[in-house]
PDB file of C-alpha atoms in Angstrom:
ATOM      1  CA  GLY A 215       0.000   0.000   0.000  1.00  0.00           C
ATOM      2  CA  ALA A 216       0.873   3.641  -0.349  1.00  0.00           C
ATOM      3  CA  VAL A 217       3.201   4.915   2.353  1.00  0.00           C
ATOM      4  CA  VAL A 218       3.728   8.448   3.572  1.00  0.00           C
ATOM      5  CA  SER A 219       6.777   9.099   5.711  1.00  0.00           C
ATOM      6  CA  GLN A 220       6.719  12.075   8.044  1.00  0.00           C
ATOM      7  CA  HIS A 221       9.517  13.258  10.281  1.00  0.00           C
ATOM      8  CA  PRO A 222      10.473  14.175  12.820  1.00  0.00           C
ATOM      9  CA  SER A 223       7.909  12.320  14.891  1.00  0.00           C
ATOM     10  CA  TRP A 224       8.515  14.420  17.970  1.00  0.00           C
ATOM     11  CA  VAL A 225      10.002  17.872  18.455  1.00  0.00           C
ATOM     12  CA  ILE A 226      10.542  19.811  21.651  1.00  0.00           C
ATOM     13  CA  CYS A 227      12.045  23.258  21.298  1.00  0.00           C
ATOM     14  CA  LYS A 228      12.184  26.695  22.787  1.00  0.00           C
ATOM     15  CA  SER A 229       9.801  29.489  21.986  1.00  0.00           C
ATOM     16  CA  GLY A 230      10.943  31.498  18.986  1.00  0.00           C
ATOM     17  CA  THR A 231      12.511  28.553  17.192  1.00  0.00           C
ATOM     18  CA  SER A 232      11.521  27.615  13.664  1.00  0.00           C
ATOM     19  CA  VAL A 233      10.708  23.967  13.061  1.00  0.00           C
ATOM     20  CA  LYS A 234      10.600  22.130   9.738  1.00  0.00           C
ATOM     21  CA  ILE A 235       8.488  19.021   9.220  1.00  0.00           C
ATOM     22  CA  GLU A 236       8.975  16.813   6.162  1.00  0.00           C
ATOM     23  CA  CYS A 237       6.395  14.678   4.450  1.00  0.00           C
ATOM     24  CA  ARG A 238       7.418  12.174   1.768  1.00  0.00           C
ATOM     25  CA  SER A 239       5.379   9.812  -0.337  1.00  0.00           C
ATOM     26  CA  LEU A 240       7.614   6.756  -0.573  1.00  0.00           C
ATOM     27  CA  ASP A 241       5.991   4.629  -3.249  1.00  0.00           C
ATOM     28  CA  PHE A 242       3.677   6.949  -5.111  1.00  0.00           C
ATOM     29  CA  GLN A 243       3.631  10.420  -6.555  1.00  0.00           C
ATOM     30  CA  ALA A 244       1.464  12.854  -4.672  1.00  0.00           C
ATOM     31  CA  THR A 245       0.535  15.823  -6.804  1.00  0.00           C
ATOM     32  CA  THR A 246      -1.335  17.186  -3.834  1.00  0.00           C
ATOM     33  CA  MET A 247      -0.499  16.885  -0.181  1.00  0.00           C
ATOM     34  CA  PHE A 248      -2.487  18.147   2.757  1.00  0.00           C
ATOM     35  CA  TRP A 249      -1.388  19.461   6.131  1.00  0.00           C
ATOM     36  CA  TYR A 250      -3.574  19.048   9.205  1.00  0.00           C
ATOM     37  CA  ARG A 251      -3.307  20.129  12.811  1.00  0.00           C
ATOM     38  CA  GLN A 252      -4.916  18.254  15.664  1.00  0.00           C
ATOM     39  CA  PHE A 253      -5.207  19.482  19.246  1.00  0.00           C
ATOM     40  CA  PRO A 254      -5.727  16.935  22.034  1.00  0.00           C
ATOM     41  CA  LYS A 255      -9.085  15.187  21.885  1.00  0.00           C
ATOM     42  CA  GLN A 256     -10.148  17.225  18.888  1.00  0.00           C
ATOM     43  CA  SER A 257     -10.627  16.537  15.234  1.00  0.00           C
ATOM     44  CA  LEU A 258      -8.170  17.052  12.415  1.00  0.00           C
ATOM     45  CA  MET A 259      -8.316  20.550  11.041  1.00  0.00           C
ATOM     46  CA  LEU A 260      -7.039  21.169   7.541  1.00  0.00           C
ATOM     47  CA  MET A 261      -4.425  23.891   7.496  1.00  0.00           C
ATOM     48  CA  ALA A 262      -3.419  24.001   3.853  1.00  0.00           C
ATOM     49  CA  THR A 263      -3.336  22.183   0.564  1.00  0.00           C
ATOM     50  CA  SER A 264       0.088  21.793  -0.965  1.00  0.00           C
ATOM     51  CA  ASN A 265       0.417  21.485  -4.730  1.00  0.00           C
ATOM     52  CA  GLU A 266       3.650  20.495  -6.420  1.00  0.00           C
ATOM     53  CA  GLY A 267       5.210  23.429  -8.178  1.00  0.00           C
ATOM     54  CA  SER A 268       2.787  26.052  -6.982  1.00  0.00           C
ATOM     55  CA  LYS A 269       1.881  28.023  -3.908  1.00  0.00           C
ATOM     56  CA  ALA A 270      -0.033  26.337  -1.147  1.00  0.00           C
ATOM     57  CA  THR A 271      -3.671  27.140  -0.525  1.00  0.00           C
ATOM     58  CA  TYR A 272      -4.328  27.996   3.093  1.00  0.00           C
ATOM     59  CA  GLU A 273      -7.548  27.550   5.002  1.00  0.00           C
ATOM     60  CA  GLN A 274      -9.236  30.522   6.555  1.00  0.00           C
ATOM     61  CA  GLY A 275      -7.571  31.565   9.779  1.00  0.00           C
ATOM     62  CA  VAL A 276      -4.224  29.913   9.063  1.00  0.00           C
ATOM     63  CA  GLU A 277      -1.355  32.380   8.893  1.00  0.00           C
ATOM     64  CA  LYS A 278       0.603  31.951   5.685  1.00  0.00           C
ATOM     65  CA  ASP A 279       3.682  33.690   7.025  1.00  0.00           C
ATOM     66  CA  LYS A 280       3.766  31.542  10.112  1.00  0.00           C
ATOM     67  CA  PHE A 281       3.211  28.173   8.479  1.00  0.00           C
ATOM     68  CA  LEU A 282       5.406  28.052   5.401  1.00  0.00           C
ATOM     69  CA  ILE A 283       4.663  25.210   3.023  1.00  0.00           C
ATOM     70  CA  ASN A 284       6.868  24.077   0.189  1.00  0.00           C
ATOM     71  CA  HIS A 285       6.093  21.291  -2.249  1.00  0.00           C
ATOM     72  CA  ALA A 286       9.419  20.859  -3.998  1.00  0.00           C
ATOM     73  CA  SER A 287       8.673  17.644  -5.829  1.00  0.00           C
ATOM     74  CA  LEU A 288       5.970  15.065  -6.391  1.00  0.00           C
ATOM     75  CA  THR A 289       7.187  13.166  -3.363  1.00  0.00           C
ATOM     76  CA  LEU A 290       8.150  15.849  -0.854  1.00  0.00           C
ATOM     77  CA  SER A 291       6.280  18.579   0.975  1.00  0.00           C
ATOM     78  CA  THR A 292       7.556  20.526   3.964  1.00  0.00           C
ATOM     79  CA  LEU A 293       5.864  22.585   6.643  1.00  0.00           C
ATOM     80  CA  THR A 294       7.925  25.128   8.545  1.00  0.00           C
ATOM     81  CA  VAL A 295       6.487  26.600  11.704  1.00  0.00           C
ATOM     82  CA  THR A 296       8.284  29.914  11.994  1.00  0.00           C
ATOM     83  CA  SER A 297       9.020  31.536  15.342  1.00  0.00           C
ATOM     84  CA  ALA A 298       6.976  28.892  17.134  1.00  0.00           C
ATOM     85  CA  HIS A 299       5.221  29.754  20.379  1.00  0.00           C
ATOM     86  CA  PRO A 300       3.571  27.528  23.011  1.00  0.00           C
ATOM     87  CA  GLU A 301       0.162  27.939  21.377  1.00  0.00           C
ATOM     88  CA  ASP A 302       1.581  26.252  18.263  1.00  0.00           C
ATOM     89  CA  SER A 303       2.116  23.061  20.239  1.00  0.00           C
ATOM     90  CA  SER A 304       0.013  20.451  18.507  1.00  0.00           C
ATOM     91  CA  PHE A 305       0.020  17.260  16.467  1.00  0.00           C
ATOM     92  CA  TYR A 306       0.746  18.018  12.803  1.00  0.00           C
ATOM     93  CA  ILE A 307      -0.157  15.411  10.182  1.00  0.00           C
ATOM     94  CA  CYS A 308       0.371  15.350   6.448  1.00  0.00           C
ATOM     95  CA  SER A 309      -1.390  13.245   3.860  1.00  0.00           C
ATOM     96  CA  GLY A 310      -1.297  12.558   0.169  1.00  0.00           C
ATOM     97  CA  SER A 311      -3.295  10.677  -2.401  1.00  0.00           C
ATOM     98  CA  GLU A 312      -2.142   8.869  -5.497  1.00  0.00           C
ATOM     99  CA  SER A 313      -4.545  10.653  -7.793  1.00  0.00           C
ATOM    100  CA  GLN A 314      -7.536  12.930  -7.828  1.00  0.00           C
ATOM    101  CA  GLY A 315     -10.900  11.411  -7.237  1.00  0.00           C
ATOM    102  CA  GLY A 316     -13.181  10.773  -4.319  1.00  0.00           C
ATOM    103  CA  ASN A 317     -12.538   7.052  -4.203  1.00  0.00           C
ATOM    104  CA  GLN A 318      -8.799   7.441  -3.698  1.00  0.00           C
ATOM    105  CA  PRO A 319      -8.055   7.373   0.012  1.00  0.00           C
ATOM    106  CA  GLN A 320      -5.679   9.845   1.533  1.00  0.00           C
ATOM    107  CA  HIS A 321      -2.653   8.206   3.087  1.00  0.00           C
ATOM    108  CA  PHE A 322      -1.461   9.821   6.255  1.00  0.00           C
ATOM    109  CA  GLY A 323       1.978  10.230   7.695  1.00  0.00           C
ATOM    110  CA  ASP A 324       2.544   9.180  11.294  1.00  0.00           C
ATOM    111  CA  GLY A 325       2.359  12.778  12.457  1.00  0.00           C
ATOM    112  CA  THR A 326       4.710  15.131  14.273  1.00  0.00           C
ATOM    113  CA  ARG A 327       4.081  16.035  17.874  1.00  0.00           C
ATOM    114  CA  LEU A 328       5.367  19.558  18.382  1.00  0.00           C
ATOM    115  CA  SER A 329       5.918  20.899  21.881  1.00  0.00           C
ATOM    116  CA  ILE A 330       7.063  24.485  22.326  1.00  0.00           C
ATOM    117  CA  LEU A 331       8.440  25.387  25.736  1.00  0.00           C
TER     118      LEU A 331
ATOM    119  CA  GLY B  11     -20.412  26.582   6.949  1.00  0.00           C
ATOM    120  CA  GLN B  12     -19.339  22.965   6.817  1.00  0.00           C
ATOM    121  CA  SER B  13     -19.963  20.550   9.632  1.00  0.00           C
ATOM    122  CA  LEU B  14     -19.886  16.848  10.322  1.00  0.00           C
ATOM    123  CA  GLU B  15     -21.400  15.808  13.618  1.00  0.00           C
ATOM    124  CA  GLN B  16     -20.677  12.583  15.473  1.00  0.00           C
ATOM    125  CA  PRO B  17     -21.390  11.372  19.007  1.00  0.00           C
ATOM    126  CA  SER B  18     -18.452  12.213  21.208  1.00  0.00           C
ATOM    127  CA  GLU B  19     -18.147   8.845  22.907  1.00  0.00           C
ATOM    128  CA  VAL B  20     -19.461   5.302  22.633  1.00  0.00           C
ATOM    129  CA  THR B  21     -18.783   2.392  24.966  1.00  0.00           C
ATOM    130  CA  ALA B  22     -19.373  -1.313  24.426  1.00  0.00           C
ATOM    131  CA  VAL B  23     -18.118  -4.731  25.491  1.00  0.00           C
ATOM    132  CA  GLU B  24     -16.075  -7.217  23.540  1.00  0.00           C
ATOM    133  CA  GLY B  25     -18.081  -9.136  20.985  1.00  0.00           C
ATOM    134  CA  ALA B  26     -20.797  -6.495  20.767  1.00  0.00           C
ATOM    135  CA  ILE B  27     -21.891  -4.411  17.794  1.00  0.00           C
ATOM    136  CA  VAL B  28     -21.740  -0.612  17.743  1.00  0.00           C
ATOM    137  CA  GLN B  29     -22.899   1.984  15.281  1.00  0.00           C
ATOM    138  CA  ILE B  30     -21.270   5.379  14.990  1.00  0.00           C
ATOM    139  CA  ASN B  31     -23.404   7.961  13.238  1.00  0.00           C
ATOM    140  CA  CYS B  32     -22.335  10.923  11.166  1.00  0.00           C
ATOM    141  CA  THR B  33     -24.509  13.721   9.865  1.00  0.00           C
ATOM    142  CA  TYR B  34     -22.949  16.199   7.522  1.00  0.00           C
ATOM    143  CA  GLN B  35     -23.543  19.569   5.998  1.00  0.00           C
ATOM    144  CA  THR B  36     -20.937  20.491   3.391  1.00  0.00           C
ATOM    145  CA  SER B  37     -20.696  22.679   0.333  1.00  0.00           C
ATOM    146  CA  GLY B  38     -19.580  19.801  -1.875  1.00  0.00           C
ATOM    147  CA  PHE B  39     -19.837  16.054  -1.562  1.00  0.00           C
ATOM    148  CA  TYR B  40     -17.677  13.451  -3.220  1.00  0.00           C
ATOM    149  CA  GLY B  41     -18.114  10.628  -0.808  1.00  0.00           C
ATOM    150  CA  LEU B  42     -18.010   9.797   2.881  1.00  0.00           C
ATOM    151  CA  SER B  43     -14.961   8.125   4.356  1.00  0.00           C
ATOM    152  CA  TRP B  44     -14.220   6.670   7.758  1.00  0.00           C
ATOM    153  CA  TYR B  45     -10.889   6.739   9.535  1.00  0.00           C
ATOM    154  CA  GLN B  46      -9.633   5.105  12.714  1.00  0.00           C
ATOM    155  CA  GLN B  47      -7.075   6.804  14.932  1.00  0.00           C
ATOM    156  CA  HIS B  48      -5.432   5.270  17.966  1.00  0.00           C
ATOM    157  CA  ASP B  49      -4.041   7.590  20.628  1.00  0.00           C
ATOM    158  CA  GLY B  50      -0.837   9.204  19.425  1.00  0.00           C
ATOM    159  CA  GLY B  51      -1.138   7.690  15.977  1.00  0.00           C
ATOM    160  CA  ALA B  52      -2.122   8.751  12.513  1.00  0.00           C
ATOM    161  CA  PRO B  53      -5.561   8.175  10.998  1.00  0.00           C
ATOM    162  CA  THR B  54      -5.935   4.977   9.008  1.00  0.00           C
ATOM    163  CA  PHE B  55      -8.479   4.555   6.259  1.00  0.00           C
ATOM    164  CA  LEU B  56     -11.365   2.183   6.952  1.00  0.00           C
ATOM    165  CA  SER B  57     -14.002   2.620   4.277  1.00  0.00           C
ATOM    166  CA  TYR B  58     -15.531   4.846   1.642  1.00  0.00           C
ATOM    167  CA  ASN B  59     -19.079   5.364   0.359  1.00  0.00           C
ATOM    168  CA  ALA B  60     -19.797   7.350  -2.762  1.00  0.00           C
ATOM    169  CA  LEU B  61     -23.268   5.963  -3.372  1.00  0.00           C
ATOM    170  CA  ASP B  62     -26.181   5.177  -1.109  1.00  0.00           C
ATOM    171  CA  GLY B  63     -26.128   1.849   0.612  1.00  0.00           C
ATOM    172  CA  LEU B  64     -23.966  -0.427   2.660  1.00  0.00           C
ATOM    173  CA  GLU B  65     -20.307  -1.250   2.076  1.00  0.00           C
ATOM    174  CA  GLU B  66     -18.892  -4.194   3.983  1.00  0.00           C
ATOM    175  CA  THR B  67     -15.235  -4.768   4.752  1.00  0.00           C
ATOM    176  CA  GLY B  68     -14.722  -7.596   7.180  1.00  0.00           C
ATOM    177  CA  ARG B  69     -16.000  -6.661  10.626  1.00  0.00           C
ATOM    178  CA  PHE B  70     -16.589  -3.087   9.555  1.00  0.00           C
ATOM    179  CA  SER B  71     -19.465  -1.823   7.433  1.00  0.00           C
ATOM    180  CA  SER B  72     -20.340   1.693   6.391  1.00  0.00           C
ATOM    181  CA  PHE B  73     -23.637   3.099   5.236  1.00  0.00           C
ATOM    182  CA  LEU B  74     -24.560   6.239   3.365  1.00  0.00           C
ATOM    183  CA  SER B  75     -27.813   8.043   2.649  1.00  0.00           C
ATOM    184  CA  ARG B  76     -27.110  11.113   0.571  1.00  0.00           C
ATOM    185  CA  SER B  77     -30.706  12.326   0.708  1.00  0.00           C
ATOM    186  CA  ASP B  78     -30.457  12.410   4.509  1.00  0.00           C
ATOM    187  CA  SER B  79     -26.845  13.663   4.579  1.00  0.00           C
ATOM    188  CA  TYR B  80     -26.195  10.800   6.944  1.00  0.00           C
ATOM    189  CA  GLY B  81     -23.926   7.853   7.283  1.00  0.00           C
ATOM    190  CA  TYR B  82     -22.771   5.403   9.867  1.00  0.00           C
ATOM    191  CA  LEU B  83     -19.956   3.030  10.631  1.00  0.00           C
ATOM    192  CA  LEU B  84     -20.917  -0.365  12.007  1.00  0.00           C
ATOM    193  CA  LEU B  85     -18.369  -2.350  13.951  1.00  0.00           C
ATOM    194  CA  GLN B  86     -19.153  -6.003  14.652  1.00  0.00           C
ATOM    195  CA  GLU B  87     -17.549  -8.566  16.932  1.00  0.00           C
ATOM    196  CA  LEU B  88     -15.814  -5.818  18.830  1.00  0.00           C
ATOM    197  CA  GLN B  89     -12.296  -6.437  20.057  1.00  0.00           C
ATOM    198  CA  MET B  90     -10.247  -4.554  22.623  1.00  0.00           C
ATOM    199  CA  LYS B  91      -7.980  -3.290  19.863  1.00  0.00           C
ATOM    200  CA  ASP B  92     -10.951  -1.463  18.325  1.00  0.00           C
ATOM    201  CA  SER B  93     -10.756   1.078  21.160  1.00  0.00           C
ATOM    202  CA  ALA B  94      -9.814   4.228  19.277  1.00  0.00           C
ATOM    203  CA  SER B  95     -11.254   7.417  17.855  1.00  0.00           C
ATOM    204  CA  TYR B  96     -13.284   7.190  14.674  1.00  0.00           C
ATOM    205  CA  PHE B  97     -13.766  10.044  12.252  1.00  0.00           C
ATOM    206  CA  CYS B  98     -16.088  10.435   9.340  1.00  0.00           C
ATOM    207  CA  ALA B  99     -14.843  12.696   6.577  1.00  0.00           C
ATOM    208  CA  VAL B 100     -16.366  14.216   3.481  1.00  0.00           C
ATOM    209  CA  ARG B 101     -14.293  14.777   0.381  1.00  0.00           C
ATOM    210  CA  ASP B 102     -15.261  17.958  -1.352  1.00  0.00           C
ATOM    211  CA  ASN B 103     -14.862  18.880  -4.989  1.00  0.00           C
ATOM    212  CA  THR B 104     -11.320  20.178  -4.412  1.00  0.00           C
ATOM    213  CA  ASP B 105     -10.202  16.834  -2.958  1.00  0.00           C
ATOM    214  CA  LYS B 106     -10.060  18.236   0.557  1.00  0.00           C
ATOM    215  CA  LEU B 107     -11.108  16.006   3.416  1.00  0.00           C
ATOM    216  CA  ILE B 108     -13.359  17.671   5.966  1.00  0.00           C
ATOM    217  CA  PHE B 109     -13.283  15.645   9.165  1.00  0.00           C
ATOM    218  CA  GLY B 110     -16.090  15.065  11.614  1.00  0.00           C
ATOM    219  CA  THR B 111     -15.954  15.851  15.295  1.00  0.00           C
ATOM    220  CA  GLY B 112     -14.797  12.329  16.091  1.00  0.00           C
ATOM    221  CA  THR B 113     -16.155   9.530  18.261  1.00  0.00           C
ATOM    222  CA  ARG B 114     -14.110   7.895  20.956  1.00  0.00           C
ATOM    223  CA  LEU B 115     -14.924   4.207  21.218  1.00  0.00           C
ATOM    224  CA  GLN B 116     -14.039   2.353  24.383  1.00  0.00           C
ATOM    225  CA  VAL B 117     -14.337  -1.419  24.359  1.00  0.00           C
ATOM    226  CA  PHE B 118     -14.462  -3.177  27.706  1.00  0.00           C
ATOM    227  CA  PRO B 119     -13.737  -6.836  28.432  1.00  0.00           C
TER     228      PRO B 119
END
């Protein structure tokens, strides 16, 4: 099955630090990747849609300058949390699908737990 | 706005059957999916319904009624390992997945 690799799995850093999270599709090409954030005991909230070779599309309320997304190739997307603060502490998850179409499931990475001190 | 409502928590014993409901209100609809998520883990895909009716995959079945904007996930022969959070999700016409509020299932021996 399709595999999405996400790392790091866990990050603890000081307030003000920038943190980069990588998301790779290992055995398929993901034209589109998605970035979600999940707070404890809550649902997954879509932050942005990442398209290879073009600018990401951000959901309402998500700061573009704070959450920088780059989709450098068909197999790699990165999310950089710039100048992270404690309120950015959350579980960040990426996903990708092999092709467009409602019957193609999204394959999720294992997530990155970000803790800002 | 877009919303997918689920019960917050369901409890059951091993071997039982549970149904987790999902009612949705979205601007576009390209199918209803179900995902399972264990604590600290990533969501894993369970099932997908594009058309009305029941889809069966082993112990799990999923149902959709588009006219009622409603679906459910049915889990049979419950096992302890089924204790997890379950999310319904609607795929809209831009391929985005909009997730439901989530249901925490606790299975007791």
